[in-house]
PDB file of C-alpha atoms in Angstrom:
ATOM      1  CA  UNK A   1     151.589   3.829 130.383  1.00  0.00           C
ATOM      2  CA  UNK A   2     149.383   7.275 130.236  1.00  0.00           C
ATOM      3  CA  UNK A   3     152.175   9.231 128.894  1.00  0.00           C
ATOM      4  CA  UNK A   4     152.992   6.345 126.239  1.00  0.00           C
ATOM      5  CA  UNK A   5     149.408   6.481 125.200  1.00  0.00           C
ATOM      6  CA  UNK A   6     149.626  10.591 125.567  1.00  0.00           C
ATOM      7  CA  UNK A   7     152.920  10.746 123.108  1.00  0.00           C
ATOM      8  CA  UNK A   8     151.007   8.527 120.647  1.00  0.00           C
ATOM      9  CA  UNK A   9     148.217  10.683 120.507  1.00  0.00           C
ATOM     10  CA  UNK A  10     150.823  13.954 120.155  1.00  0.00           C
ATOM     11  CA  UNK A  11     152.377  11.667 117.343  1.00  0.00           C
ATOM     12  CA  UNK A  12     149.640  10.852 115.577  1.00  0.00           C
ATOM     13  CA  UNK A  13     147.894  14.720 115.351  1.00  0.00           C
ATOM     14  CA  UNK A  14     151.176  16.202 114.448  1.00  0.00           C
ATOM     15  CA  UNK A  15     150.907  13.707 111.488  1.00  0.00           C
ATOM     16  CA  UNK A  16     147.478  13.948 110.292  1.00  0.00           C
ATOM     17  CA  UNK A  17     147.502  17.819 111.167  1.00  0.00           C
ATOM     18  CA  UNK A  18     151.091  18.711 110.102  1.00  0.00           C
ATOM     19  CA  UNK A  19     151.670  20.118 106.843  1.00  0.00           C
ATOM     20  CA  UNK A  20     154.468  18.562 104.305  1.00  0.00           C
ATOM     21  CA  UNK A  21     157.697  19.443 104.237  1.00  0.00           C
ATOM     22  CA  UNK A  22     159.181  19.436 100.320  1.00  0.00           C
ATOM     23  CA  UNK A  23     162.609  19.360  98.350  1.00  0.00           C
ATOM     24  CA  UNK A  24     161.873  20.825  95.069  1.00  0.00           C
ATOM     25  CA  UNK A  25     162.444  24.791  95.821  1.00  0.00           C
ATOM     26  CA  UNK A  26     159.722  26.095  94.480  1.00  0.00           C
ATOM     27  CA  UNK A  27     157.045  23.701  95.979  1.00  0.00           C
ATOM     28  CA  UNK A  28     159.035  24.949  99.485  1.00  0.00           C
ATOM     29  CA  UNK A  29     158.894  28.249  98.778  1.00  0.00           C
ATOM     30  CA  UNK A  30     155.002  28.146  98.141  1.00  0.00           C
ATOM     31  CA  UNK A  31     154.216  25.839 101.233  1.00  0.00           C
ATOM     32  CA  UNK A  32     156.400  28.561 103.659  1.00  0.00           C
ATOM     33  CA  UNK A  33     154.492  31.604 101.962  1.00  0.00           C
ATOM     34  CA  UNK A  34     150.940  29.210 102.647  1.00  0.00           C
ATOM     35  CA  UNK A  35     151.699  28.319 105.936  1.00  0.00           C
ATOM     36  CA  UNK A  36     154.715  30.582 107.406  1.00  0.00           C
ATOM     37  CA  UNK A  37     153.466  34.322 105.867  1.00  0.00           C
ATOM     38  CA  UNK A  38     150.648  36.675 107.072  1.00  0.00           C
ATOM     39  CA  UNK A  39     149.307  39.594 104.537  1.00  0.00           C
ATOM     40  CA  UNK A  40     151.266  41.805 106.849  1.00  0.00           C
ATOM     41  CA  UNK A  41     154.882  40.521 106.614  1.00  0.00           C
ATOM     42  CA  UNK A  42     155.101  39.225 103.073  1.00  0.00           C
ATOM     43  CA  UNK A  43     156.752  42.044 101.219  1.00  0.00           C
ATOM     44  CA  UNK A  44     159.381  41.690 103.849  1.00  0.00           C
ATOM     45  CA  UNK A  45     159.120  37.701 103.676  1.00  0.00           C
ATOM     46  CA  UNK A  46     159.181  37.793  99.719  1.00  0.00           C
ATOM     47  CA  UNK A  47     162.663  40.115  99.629  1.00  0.00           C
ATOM     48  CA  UNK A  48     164.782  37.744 101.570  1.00  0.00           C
ATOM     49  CA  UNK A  49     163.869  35.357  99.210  1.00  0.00           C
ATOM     50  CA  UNK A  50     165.231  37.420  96.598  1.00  0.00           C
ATOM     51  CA  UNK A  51     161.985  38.837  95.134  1.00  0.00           C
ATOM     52  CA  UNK A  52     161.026  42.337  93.966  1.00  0.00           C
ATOM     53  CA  UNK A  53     158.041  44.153  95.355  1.00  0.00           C
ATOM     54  CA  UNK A  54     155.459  44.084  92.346  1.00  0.00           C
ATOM     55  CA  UNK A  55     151.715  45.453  91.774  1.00  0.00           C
ATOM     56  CA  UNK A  56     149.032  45.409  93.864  1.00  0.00           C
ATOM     57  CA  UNK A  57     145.424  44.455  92.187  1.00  0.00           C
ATOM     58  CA  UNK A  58     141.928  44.610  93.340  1.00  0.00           C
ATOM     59  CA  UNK A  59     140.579  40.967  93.791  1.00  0.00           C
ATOM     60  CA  UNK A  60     137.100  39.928  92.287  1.00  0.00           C
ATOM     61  CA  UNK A  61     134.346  38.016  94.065  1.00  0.00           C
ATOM     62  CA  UNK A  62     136.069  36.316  97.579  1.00  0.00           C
ATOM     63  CA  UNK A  63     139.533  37.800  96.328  1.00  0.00           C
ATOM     64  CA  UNK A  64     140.371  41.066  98.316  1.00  0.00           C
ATOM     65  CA  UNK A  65     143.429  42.066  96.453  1.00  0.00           C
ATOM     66  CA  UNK A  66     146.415  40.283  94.910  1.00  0.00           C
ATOM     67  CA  UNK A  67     149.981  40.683  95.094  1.00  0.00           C
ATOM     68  CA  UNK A  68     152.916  40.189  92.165  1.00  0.00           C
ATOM     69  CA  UNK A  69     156.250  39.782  92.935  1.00  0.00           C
ATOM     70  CA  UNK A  70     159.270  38.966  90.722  1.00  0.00           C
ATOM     71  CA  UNK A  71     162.539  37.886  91.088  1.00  0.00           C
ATOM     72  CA  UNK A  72     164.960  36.825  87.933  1.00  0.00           C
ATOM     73  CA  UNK A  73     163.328  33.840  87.105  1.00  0.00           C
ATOM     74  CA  UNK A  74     159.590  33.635  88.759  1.00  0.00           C
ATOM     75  CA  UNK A  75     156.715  35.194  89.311  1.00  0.00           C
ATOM     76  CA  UNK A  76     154.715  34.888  92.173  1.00  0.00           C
ATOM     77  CA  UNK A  77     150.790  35.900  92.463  1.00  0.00           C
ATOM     78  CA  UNK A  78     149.105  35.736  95.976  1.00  0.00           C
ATOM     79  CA  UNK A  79     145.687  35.768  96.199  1.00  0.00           C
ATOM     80  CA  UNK A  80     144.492  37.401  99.384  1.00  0.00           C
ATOM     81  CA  UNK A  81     140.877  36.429 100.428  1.00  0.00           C
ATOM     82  CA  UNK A  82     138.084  39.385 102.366  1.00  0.00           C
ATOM     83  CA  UNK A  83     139.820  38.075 105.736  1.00  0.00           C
ATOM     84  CA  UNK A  84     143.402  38.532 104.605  1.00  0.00           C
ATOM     85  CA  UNK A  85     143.931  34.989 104.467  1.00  0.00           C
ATOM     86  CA  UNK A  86     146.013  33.728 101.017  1.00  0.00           C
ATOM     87  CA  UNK A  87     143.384  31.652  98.661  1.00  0.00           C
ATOM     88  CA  UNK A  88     146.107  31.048  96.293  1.00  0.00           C
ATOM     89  CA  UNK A  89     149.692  31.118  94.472  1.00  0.00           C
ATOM     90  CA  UNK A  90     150.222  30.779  91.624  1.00  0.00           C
ATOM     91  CA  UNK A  91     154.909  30.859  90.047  1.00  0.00           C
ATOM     92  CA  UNK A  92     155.351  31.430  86.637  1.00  0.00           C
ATOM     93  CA  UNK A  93     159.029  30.359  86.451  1.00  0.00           C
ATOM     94  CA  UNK A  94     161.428  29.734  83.345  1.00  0.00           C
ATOM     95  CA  UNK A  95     162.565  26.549  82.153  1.00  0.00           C
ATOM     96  CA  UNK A  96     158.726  23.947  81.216  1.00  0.00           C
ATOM     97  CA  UNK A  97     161.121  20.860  81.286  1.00  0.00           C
ATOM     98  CA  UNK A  98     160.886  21.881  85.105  1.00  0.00           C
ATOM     99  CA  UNK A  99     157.342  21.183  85.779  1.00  0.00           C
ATOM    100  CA  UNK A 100     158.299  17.325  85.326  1.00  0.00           C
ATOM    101  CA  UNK A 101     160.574  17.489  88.446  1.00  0.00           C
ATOM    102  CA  UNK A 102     158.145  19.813  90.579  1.00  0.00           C
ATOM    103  CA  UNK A 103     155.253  16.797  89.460  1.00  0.00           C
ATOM    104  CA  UNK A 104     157.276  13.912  90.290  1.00  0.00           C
ATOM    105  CA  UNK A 105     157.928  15.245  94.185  1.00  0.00           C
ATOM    106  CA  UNK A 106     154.159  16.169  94.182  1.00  0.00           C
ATOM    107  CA  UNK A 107     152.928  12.225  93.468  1.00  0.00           C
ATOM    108  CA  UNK A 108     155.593  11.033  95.575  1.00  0.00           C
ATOM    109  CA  UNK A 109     154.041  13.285  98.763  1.00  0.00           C
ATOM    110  CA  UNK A 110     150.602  11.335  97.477  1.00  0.00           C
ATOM    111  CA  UNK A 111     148.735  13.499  95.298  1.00  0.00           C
ATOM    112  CA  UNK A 112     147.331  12.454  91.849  1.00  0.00           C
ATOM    113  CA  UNK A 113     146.548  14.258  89.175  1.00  0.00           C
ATOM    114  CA  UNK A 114     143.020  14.766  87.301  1.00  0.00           C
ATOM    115  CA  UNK A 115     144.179  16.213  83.399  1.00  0.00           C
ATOM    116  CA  UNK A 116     142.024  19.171  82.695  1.00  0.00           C
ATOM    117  CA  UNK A 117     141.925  19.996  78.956  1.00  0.00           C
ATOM    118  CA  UNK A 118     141.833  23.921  78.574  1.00  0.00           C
ATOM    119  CA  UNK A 119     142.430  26.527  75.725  1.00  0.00           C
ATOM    120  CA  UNK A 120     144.577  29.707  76.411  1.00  0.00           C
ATOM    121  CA  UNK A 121     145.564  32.563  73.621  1.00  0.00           C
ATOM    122  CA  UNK A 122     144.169  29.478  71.090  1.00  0.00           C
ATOM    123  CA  UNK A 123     145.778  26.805  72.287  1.00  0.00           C
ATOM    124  CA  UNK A 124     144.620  23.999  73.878  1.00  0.00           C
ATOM    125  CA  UNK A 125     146.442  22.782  76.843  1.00  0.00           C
ATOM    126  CA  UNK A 126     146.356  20.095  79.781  1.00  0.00           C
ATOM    127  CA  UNK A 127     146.974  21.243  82.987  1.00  0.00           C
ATOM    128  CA  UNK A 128     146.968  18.684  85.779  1.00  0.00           C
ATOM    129  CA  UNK A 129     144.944  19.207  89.248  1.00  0.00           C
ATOM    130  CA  UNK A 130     146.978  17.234  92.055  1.00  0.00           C
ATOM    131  CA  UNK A 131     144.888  16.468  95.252  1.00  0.00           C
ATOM    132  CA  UNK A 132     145.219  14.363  97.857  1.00  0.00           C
ATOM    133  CA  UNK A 133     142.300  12.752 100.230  1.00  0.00           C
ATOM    134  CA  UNK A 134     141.797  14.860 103.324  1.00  0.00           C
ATOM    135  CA  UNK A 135     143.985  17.552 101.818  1.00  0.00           C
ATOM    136  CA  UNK A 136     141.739  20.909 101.898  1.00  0.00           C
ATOM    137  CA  UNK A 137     144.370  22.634  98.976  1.00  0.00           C
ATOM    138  CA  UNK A 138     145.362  21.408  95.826  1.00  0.00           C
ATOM    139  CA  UNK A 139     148.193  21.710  93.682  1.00  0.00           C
ATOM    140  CA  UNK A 140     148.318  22.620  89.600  1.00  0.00           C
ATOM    141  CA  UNK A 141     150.481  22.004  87.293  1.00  0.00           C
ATOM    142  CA  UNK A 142     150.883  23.475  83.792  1.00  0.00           C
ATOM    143  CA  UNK A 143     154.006  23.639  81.163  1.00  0.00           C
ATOM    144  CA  UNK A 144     154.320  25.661  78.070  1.00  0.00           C
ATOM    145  CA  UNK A 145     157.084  24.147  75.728  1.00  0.00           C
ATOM    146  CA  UNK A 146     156.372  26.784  73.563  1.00  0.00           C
ATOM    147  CA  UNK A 147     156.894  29.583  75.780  1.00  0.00           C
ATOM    148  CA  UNK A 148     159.410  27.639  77.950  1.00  0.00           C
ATOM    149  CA  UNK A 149     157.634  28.564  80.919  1.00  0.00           C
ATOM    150  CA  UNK A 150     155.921  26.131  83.445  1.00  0.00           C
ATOM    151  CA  UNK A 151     153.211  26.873  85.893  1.00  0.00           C
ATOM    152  CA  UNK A 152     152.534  25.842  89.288  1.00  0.00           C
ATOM    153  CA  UNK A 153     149.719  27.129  91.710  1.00  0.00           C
ATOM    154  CA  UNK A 154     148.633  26.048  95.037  1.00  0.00           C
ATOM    155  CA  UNK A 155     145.151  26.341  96.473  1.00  0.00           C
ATOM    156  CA  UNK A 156     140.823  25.533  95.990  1.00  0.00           C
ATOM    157  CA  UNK A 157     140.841  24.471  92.292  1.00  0.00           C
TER     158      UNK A 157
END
């Protein structure tokens, strides 16, 4: 009976503590760079996933620096944090119409979305903040039919 009652408590923390596992690739990508990368193998982390080595900024305020990297399609910014721990990501990647599939997983995991109306270059936009109760990181969501680019980021917003 104790180790019944011991695997249900192993169960139930590796639930409530355990992060989500996605489908949509670049939601994956982002949760293994969150959760599966340290600011001192990411370059090597980011290659085998097929992306250049890009600049290397100075943060502002609680951001110590940030890091670009490209591949053919995306860009990816991570924001490192004064104790070398990422803040946030943000993937530019081709193709807007691809923001609806990357939303759709995101509600089905249990997040919902609060519309924030915002102007960029002149333009006003909506870009949707996903969170989810008890969940310390959010998700947002942005696409530009215009530009045919969509936007996803992944941290405190």
């Amino acid at each position: 009976m104790k180790n019944l009652i011991m695997l249900l408590f192993l169960l139930q923390g590796s639930i409530a503590f355990g992060q989500t596992s996605f489908e949509n690739k670049k939601l994956a990508l982002m949760n293994d760079i969150f959760y599966k990368t340290t600011r001192q193998d990411i370059n090597s982390f980011m290659k085998d996933k097929g992306f250049k080595k890009g600049e290397v900024e100075e943060g502002e305020g609680d951001v110590k620096e940030i890091l670009a990297f490209d591949s053919q399609f995306d860009m990816i910014e991570i924001s490192y944090g004064k104790d070398n721990k990422i803040s946030t990501i943000v993937c530019i990647f081709a193709g807007a119409i691809n923001t609806a599939f990357i939303e759709m997983e995101i509600k089905n995991k249990g997040y919902s979305a609060k519309v924030v109306k915002q102007t960029i270059d002149g333009q006003p936009v909506n870009k949707n903040i996903w969170s989810k109760s008890g969940a310390k990181f959010n998700f947002i969501t942005y696409a530009d039919e215009k530009e045919k680019i969509g936007v996803l980021g992944y941290g405190v917003y």
